PDB file of C-alpha atoms in Angstrom:
ATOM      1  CA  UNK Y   1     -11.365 -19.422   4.152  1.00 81.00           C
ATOM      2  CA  UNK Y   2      -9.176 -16.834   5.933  1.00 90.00           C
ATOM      3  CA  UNK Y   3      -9.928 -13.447   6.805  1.00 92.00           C
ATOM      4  CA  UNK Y   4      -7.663 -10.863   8.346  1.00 95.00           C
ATOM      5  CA  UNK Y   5      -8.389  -7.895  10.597  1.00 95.00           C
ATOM      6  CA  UNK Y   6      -6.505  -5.435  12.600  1.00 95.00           C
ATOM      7  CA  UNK Y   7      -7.629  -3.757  15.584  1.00 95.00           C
ATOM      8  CA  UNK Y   8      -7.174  -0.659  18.058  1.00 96.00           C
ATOM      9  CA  UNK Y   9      -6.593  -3.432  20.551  1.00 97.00           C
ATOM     10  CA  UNK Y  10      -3.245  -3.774  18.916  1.00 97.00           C
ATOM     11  CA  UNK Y  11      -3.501  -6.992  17.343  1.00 98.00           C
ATOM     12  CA  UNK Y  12      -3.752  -8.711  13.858  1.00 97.00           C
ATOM     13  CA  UNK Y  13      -6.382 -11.575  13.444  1.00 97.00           C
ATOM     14  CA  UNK Y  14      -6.769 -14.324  11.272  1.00 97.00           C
ATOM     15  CA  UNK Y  15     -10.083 -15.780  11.263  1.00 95.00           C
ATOM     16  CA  UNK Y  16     -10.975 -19.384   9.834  1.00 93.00           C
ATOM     17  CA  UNK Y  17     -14.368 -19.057   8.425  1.00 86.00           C
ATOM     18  CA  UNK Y  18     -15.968 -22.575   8.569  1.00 79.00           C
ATOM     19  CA  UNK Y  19     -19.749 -21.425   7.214  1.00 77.00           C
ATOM     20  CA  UNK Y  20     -21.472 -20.481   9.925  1.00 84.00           C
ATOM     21  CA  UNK Y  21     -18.781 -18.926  12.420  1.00 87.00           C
ATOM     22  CA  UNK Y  22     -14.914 -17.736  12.426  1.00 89.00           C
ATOM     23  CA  UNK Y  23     -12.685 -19.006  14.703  1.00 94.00           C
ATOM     24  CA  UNK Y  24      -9.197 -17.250  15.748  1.00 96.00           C
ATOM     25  CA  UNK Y  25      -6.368 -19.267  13.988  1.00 96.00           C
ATOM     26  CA  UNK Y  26      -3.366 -17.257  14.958  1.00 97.00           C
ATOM     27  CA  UNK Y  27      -3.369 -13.675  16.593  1.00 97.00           C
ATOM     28  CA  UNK Y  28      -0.039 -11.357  15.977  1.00 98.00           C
ATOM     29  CA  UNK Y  29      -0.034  -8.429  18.437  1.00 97.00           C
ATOM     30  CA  UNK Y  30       2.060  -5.071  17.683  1.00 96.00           C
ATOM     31  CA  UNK Y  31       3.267  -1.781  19.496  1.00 94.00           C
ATOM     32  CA  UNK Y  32       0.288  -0.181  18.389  1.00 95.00           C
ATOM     33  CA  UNK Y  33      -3.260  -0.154  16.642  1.00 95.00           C
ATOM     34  CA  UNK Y  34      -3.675  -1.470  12.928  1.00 95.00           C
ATOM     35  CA  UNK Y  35      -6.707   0.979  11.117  1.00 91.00           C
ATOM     36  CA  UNK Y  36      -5.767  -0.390   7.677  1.00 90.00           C
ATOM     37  CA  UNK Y  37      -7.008  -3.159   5.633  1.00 92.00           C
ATOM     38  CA  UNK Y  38      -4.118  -5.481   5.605  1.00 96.00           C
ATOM     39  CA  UNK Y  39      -3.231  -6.909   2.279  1.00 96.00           C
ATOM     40  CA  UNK Y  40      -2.480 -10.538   0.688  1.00 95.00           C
ATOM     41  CA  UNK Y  41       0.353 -10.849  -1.563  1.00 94.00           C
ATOM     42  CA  UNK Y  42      -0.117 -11.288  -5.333  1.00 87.00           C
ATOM     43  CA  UNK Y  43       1.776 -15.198  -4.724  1.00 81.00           C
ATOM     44  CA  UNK Y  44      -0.434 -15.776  -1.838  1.00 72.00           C
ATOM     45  CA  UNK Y  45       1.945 -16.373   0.806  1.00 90.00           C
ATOM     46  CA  UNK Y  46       1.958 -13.423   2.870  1.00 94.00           C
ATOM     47  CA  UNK Y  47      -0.513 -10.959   4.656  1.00 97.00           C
ATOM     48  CA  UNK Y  48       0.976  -7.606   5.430  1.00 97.00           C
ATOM     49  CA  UNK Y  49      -0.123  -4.853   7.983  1.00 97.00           C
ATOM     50  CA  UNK Y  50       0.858  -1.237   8.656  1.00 96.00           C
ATOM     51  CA  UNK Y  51       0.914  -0.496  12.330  1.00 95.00           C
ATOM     52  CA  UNK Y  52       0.541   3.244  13.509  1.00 93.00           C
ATOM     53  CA  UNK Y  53       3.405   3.520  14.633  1.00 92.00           C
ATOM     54  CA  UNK Y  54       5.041   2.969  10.643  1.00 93.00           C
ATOM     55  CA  UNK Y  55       5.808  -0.152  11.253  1.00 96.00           C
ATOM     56  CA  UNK Y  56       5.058  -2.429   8.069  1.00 97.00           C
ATOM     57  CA  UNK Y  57       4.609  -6.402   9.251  1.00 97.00           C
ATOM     58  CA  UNK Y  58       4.659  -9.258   7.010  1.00 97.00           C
ATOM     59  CA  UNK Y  59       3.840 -12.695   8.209  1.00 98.00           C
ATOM     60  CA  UNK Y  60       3.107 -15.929   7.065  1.00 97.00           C
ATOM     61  CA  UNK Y  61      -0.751 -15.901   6.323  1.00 95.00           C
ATOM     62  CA  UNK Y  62      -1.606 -19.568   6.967  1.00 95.00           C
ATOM     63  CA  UNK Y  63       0.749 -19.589  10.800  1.00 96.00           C
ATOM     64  CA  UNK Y  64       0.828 -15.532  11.895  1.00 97.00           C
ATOM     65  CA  UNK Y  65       4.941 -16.347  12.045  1.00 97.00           C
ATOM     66  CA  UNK Y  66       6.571 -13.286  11.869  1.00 98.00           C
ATOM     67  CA  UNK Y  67       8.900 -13.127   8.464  1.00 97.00           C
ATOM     68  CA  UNK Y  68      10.093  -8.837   8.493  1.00 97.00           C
ATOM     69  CA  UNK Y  69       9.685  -5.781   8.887  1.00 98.00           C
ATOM     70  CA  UNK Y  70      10.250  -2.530   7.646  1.00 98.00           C
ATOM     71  CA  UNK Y  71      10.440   0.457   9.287  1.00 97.00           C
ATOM     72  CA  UNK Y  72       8.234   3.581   7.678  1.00 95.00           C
ATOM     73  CA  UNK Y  73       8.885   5.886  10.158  1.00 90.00           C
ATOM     74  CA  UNK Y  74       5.414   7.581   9.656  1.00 94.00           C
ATOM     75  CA  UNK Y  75       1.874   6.359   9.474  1.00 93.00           C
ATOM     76  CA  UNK Y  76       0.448   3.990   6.429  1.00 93.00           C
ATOM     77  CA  UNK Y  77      -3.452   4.949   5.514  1.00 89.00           C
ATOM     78  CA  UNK Y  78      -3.496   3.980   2.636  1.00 89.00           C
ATOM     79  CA  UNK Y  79      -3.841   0.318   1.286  1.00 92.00           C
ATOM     80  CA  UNK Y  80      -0.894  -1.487   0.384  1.00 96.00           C
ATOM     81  CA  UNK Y  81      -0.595  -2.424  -3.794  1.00 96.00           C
ATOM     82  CA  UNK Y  82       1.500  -5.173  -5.495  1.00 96.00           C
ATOM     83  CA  UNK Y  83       3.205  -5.943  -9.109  1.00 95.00           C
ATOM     84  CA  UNK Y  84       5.379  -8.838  -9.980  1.00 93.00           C
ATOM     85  CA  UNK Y  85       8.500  -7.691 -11.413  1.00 88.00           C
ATOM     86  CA  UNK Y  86      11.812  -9.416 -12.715  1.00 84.00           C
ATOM     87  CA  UNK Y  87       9.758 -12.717 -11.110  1.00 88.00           C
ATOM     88  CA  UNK Y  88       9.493 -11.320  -7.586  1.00 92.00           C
ATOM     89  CA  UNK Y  89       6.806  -9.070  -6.033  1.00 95.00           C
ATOM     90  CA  UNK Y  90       7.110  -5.851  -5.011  1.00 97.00           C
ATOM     91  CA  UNK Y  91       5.016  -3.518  -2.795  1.00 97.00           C
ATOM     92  CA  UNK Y  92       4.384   0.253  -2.970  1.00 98.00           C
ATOM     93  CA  UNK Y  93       2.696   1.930  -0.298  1.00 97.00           C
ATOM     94  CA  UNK Y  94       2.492   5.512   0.825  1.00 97.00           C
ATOM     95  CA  UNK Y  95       2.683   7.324   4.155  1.00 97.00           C
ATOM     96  CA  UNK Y  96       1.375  10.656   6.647  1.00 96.00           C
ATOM     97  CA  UNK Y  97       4.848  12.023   6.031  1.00 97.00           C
ATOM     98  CA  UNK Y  98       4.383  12.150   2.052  1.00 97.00           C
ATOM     99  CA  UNK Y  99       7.051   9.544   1.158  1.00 98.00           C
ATOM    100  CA  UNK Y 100       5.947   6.392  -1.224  1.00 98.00           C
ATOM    101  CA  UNK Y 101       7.912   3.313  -0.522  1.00 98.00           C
ATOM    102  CA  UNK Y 102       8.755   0.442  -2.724  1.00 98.00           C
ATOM    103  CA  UNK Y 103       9.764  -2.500  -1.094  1.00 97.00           C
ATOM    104  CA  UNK Y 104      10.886  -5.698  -2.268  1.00 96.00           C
ATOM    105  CA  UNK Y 105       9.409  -9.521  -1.217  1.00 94.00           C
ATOM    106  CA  UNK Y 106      12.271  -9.758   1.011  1.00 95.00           C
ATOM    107  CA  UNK Y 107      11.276  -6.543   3.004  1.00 96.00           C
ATOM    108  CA  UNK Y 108      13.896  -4.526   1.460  1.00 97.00           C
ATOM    109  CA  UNK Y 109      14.155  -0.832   0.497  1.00 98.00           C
ATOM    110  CA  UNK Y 110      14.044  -0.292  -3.317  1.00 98.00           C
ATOM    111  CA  UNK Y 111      13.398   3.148  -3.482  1.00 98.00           C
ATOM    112  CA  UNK Y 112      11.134   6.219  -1.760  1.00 97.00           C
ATOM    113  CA  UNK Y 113       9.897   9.514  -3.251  1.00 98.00           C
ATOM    114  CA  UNK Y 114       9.088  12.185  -1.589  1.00 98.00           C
ATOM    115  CA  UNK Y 115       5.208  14.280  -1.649  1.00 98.00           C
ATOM    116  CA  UNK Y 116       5.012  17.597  -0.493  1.00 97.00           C
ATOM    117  CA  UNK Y 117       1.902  16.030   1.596  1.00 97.00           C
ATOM    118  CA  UNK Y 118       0.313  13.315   3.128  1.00 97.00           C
ATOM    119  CA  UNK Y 119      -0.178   9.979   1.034  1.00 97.00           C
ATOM    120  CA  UNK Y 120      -3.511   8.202   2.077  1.00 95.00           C
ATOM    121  CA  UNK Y 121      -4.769   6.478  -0.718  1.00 94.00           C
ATOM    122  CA  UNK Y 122      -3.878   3.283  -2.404  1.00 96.00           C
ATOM    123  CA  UNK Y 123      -1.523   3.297  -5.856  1.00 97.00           C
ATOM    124  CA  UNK Y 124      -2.000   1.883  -9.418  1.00 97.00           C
ATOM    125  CA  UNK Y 125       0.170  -0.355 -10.843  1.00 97.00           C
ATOM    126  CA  UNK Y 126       0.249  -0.853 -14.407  1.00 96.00           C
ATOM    127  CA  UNK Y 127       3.354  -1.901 -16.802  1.00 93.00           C
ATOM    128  CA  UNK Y 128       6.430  -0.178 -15.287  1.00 95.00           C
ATOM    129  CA  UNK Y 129       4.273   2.890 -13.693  1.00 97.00           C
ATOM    130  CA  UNK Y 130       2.605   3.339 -10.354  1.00 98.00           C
ATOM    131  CA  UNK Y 131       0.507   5.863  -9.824  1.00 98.00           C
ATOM    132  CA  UNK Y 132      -1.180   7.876  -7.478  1.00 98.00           C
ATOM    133  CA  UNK Y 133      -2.747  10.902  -4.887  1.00 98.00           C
ATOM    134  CA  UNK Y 134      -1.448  13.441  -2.362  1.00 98.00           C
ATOM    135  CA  UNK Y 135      -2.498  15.792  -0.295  1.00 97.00           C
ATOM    136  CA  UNK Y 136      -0.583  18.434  -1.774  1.00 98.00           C
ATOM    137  CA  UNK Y 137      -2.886  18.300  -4.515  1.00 98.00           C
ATOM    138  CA  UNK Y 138      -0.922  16.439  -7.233  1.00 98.00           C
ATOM    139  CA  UNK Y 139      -1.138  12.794  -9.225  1.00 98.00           C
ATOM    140  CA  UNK Y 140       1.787  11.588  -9.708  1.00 98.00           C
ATOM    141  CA  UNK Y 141       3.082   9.160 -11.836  1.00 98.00           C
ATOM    142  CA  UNK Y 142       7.100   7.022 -11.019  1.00 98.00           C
ATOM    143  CA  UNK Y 143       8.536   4.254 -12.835  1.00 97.00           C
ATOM    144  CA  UNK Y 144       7.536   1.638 -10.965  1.00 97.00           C
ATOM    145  CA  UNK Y 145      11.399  -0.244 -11.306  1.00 96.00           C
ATOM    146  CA  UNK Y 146      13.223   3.090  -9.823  1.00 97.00           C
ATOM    147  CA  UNK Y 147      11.328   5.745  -8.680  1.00 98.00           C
ATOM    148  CA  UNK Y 148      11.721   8.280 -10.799  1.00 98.00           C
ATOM    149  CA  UNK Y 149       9.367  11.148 -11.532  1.00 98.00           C
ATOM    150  CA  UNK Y 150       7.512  10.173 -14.802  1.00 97.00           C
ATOM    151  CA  UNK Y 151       4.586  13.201 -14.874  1.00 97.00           C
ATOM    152  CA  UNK Y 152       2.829  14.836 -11.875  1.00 97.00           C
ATOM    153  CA  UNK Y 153      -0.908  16.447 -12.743  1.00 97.00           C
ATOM    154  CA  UNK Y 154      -1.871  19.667 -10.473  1.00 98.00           C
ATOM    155  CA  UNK Y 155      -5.474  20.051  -8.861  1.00 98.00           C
ATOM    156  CA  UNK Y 156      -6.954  22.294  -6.300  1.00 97.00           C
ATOM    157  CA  UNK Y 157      -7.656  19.640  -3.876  1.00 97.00           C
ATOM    158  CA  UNK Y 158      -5.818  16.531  -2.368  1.00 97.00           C
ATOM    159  CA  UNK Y 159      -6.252  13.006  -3.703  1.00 97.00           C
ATOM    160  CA  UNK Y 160      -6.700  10.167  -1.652  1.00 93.00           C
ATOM    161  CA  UNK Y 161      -8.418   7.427  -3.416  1.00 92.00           C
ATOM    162  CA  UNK Y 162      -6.977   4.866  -6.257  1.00 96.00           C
ATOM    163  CA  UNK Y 163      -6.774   6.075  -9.415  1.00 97.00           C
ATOM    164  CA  UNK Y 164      -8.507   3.755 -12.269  1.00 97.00           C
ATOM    165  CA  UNK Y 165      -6.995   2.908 -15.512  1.00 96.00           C
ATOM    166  CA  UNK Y 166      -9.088   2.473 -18.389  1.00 96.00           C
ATOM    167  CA  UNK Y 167      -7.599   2.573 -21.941  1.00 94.00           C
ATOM    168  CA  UNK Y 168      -4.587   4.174 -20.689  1.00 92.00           C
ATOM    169  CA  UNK Y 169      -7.057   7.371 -18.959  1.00 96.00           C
ATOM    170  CA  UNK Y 170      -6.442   7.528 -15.157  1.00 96.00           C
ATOM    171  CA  UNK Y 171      -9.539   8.396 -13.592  1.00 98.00           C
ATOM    172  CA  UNK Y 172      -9.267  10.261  -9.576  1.00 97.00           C
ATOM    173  CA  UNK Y 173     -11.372  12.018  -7.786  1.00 97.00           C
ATOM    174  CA  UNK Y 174     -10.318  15.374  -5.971  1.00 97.00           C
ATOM    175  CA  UNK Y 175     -11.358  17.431  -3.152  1.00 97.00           C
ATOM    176  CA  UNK Y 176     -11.845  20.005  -5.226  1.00 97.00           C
ATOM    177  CA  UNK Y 177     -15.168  18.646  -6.139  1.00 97.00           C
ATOM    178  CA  UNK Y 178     -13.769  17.433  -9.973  1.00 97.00           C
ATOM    179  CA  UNK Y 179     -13.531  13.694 -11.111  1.00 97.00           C
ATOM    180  CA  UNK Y 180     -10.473  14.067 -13.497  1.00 97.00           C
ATOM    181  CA  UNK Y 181      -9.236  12.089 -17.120  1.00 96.00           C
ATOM    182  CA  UNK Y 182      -5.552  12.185 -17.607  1.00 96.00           C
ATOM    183  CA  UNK Y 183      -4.335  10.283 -20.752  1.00 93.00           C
ATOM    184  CA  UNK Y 184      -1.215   7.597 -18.670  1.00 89.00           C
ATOM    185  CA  UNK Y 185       1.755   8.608 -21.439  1.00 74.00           C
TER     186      UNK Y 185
END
């Protein structure tokens, strides 16, 4: 019974939750606010947290111990997603400054792409794709492994939410008032 929660007071929280009241088990305090939901690895082990200032944080979710960072450089609004691959996890994220990151379980750089605008929803994994929104209108779809441009699918209005894969049909919504289909080649 954990829960996490950043705050405009520049701090990360983890809360024991004992059935009728949390209690603060370890607090990790940053340069500046955390707005975003911060995210539990896929092994369990983690809890990671985009600062404002694009700093990316991963500690130890059980002791608040620091274990790296990475350095974004821009703003993260968007949740953070995970996929196991080659038997480690990896991480994919995007940022104000349109660039997607994948980083490794170590904190390293795998790759980066860059949007021609501002990334502020969270991707889908699936197989060896990630997908996901802009704001400069577009869905775009990169092998998950390198980064390379798979397909990219035009709208008249940014996307910021998660796309949803059913039956290999990615489903998005647009601010161009249109819930879209795309077959996922």
């Amino acid at each position: 019974g954990y829960i996490y929660a950043g705050s405009e007071d520049k701090t990360l929280y983890a809360l024991g939750y004992g059935g009728t009241k949390a209690t603060v088990k370890w607090k990790f305090a940053a340069n500046e606010a955390f707005r975003m939901k911060p995210f539990i690895s896929l092994r369990g082990n983690y809890v990671l947290a985009a600062a404002r200032d694009g700093t990316l944080y991963c500690l130890n979710k059980f002791t608040g111990q620091l274990i790296w960072t990475y350095v974004v450089r821009a703003a993260v609004h968007g949740e953070i997603s995970s996929a196991e691959a080659g038997g480690e996890e990896r991480f994919y994220f995007g940022a104000e400054d349109g660039s997607f990151h994948c980083v490794d379980m170590y904190g390293k750089p795998l790759w980066n792409f860059k949007t021609g605008g501002k990334i502020r929803g969270a991707a889908t994994v699936s197989g060896d794709t990630v997908y996901f929104g802009s704001g400069d209108n577009h869905l775009y779809a990169l092998d998950a492994g390198n980064g390379t441009l798979r397909f990219k699918f035009a709208t008249d209005g940014n996307i910021s939410g998660r796309p949803v894969l059913i039956d290999n049909t990615l489903f998005f919504g647009s601010t161009d008032s249109f819930v879209y289909g795309v077959y996922a080649r």
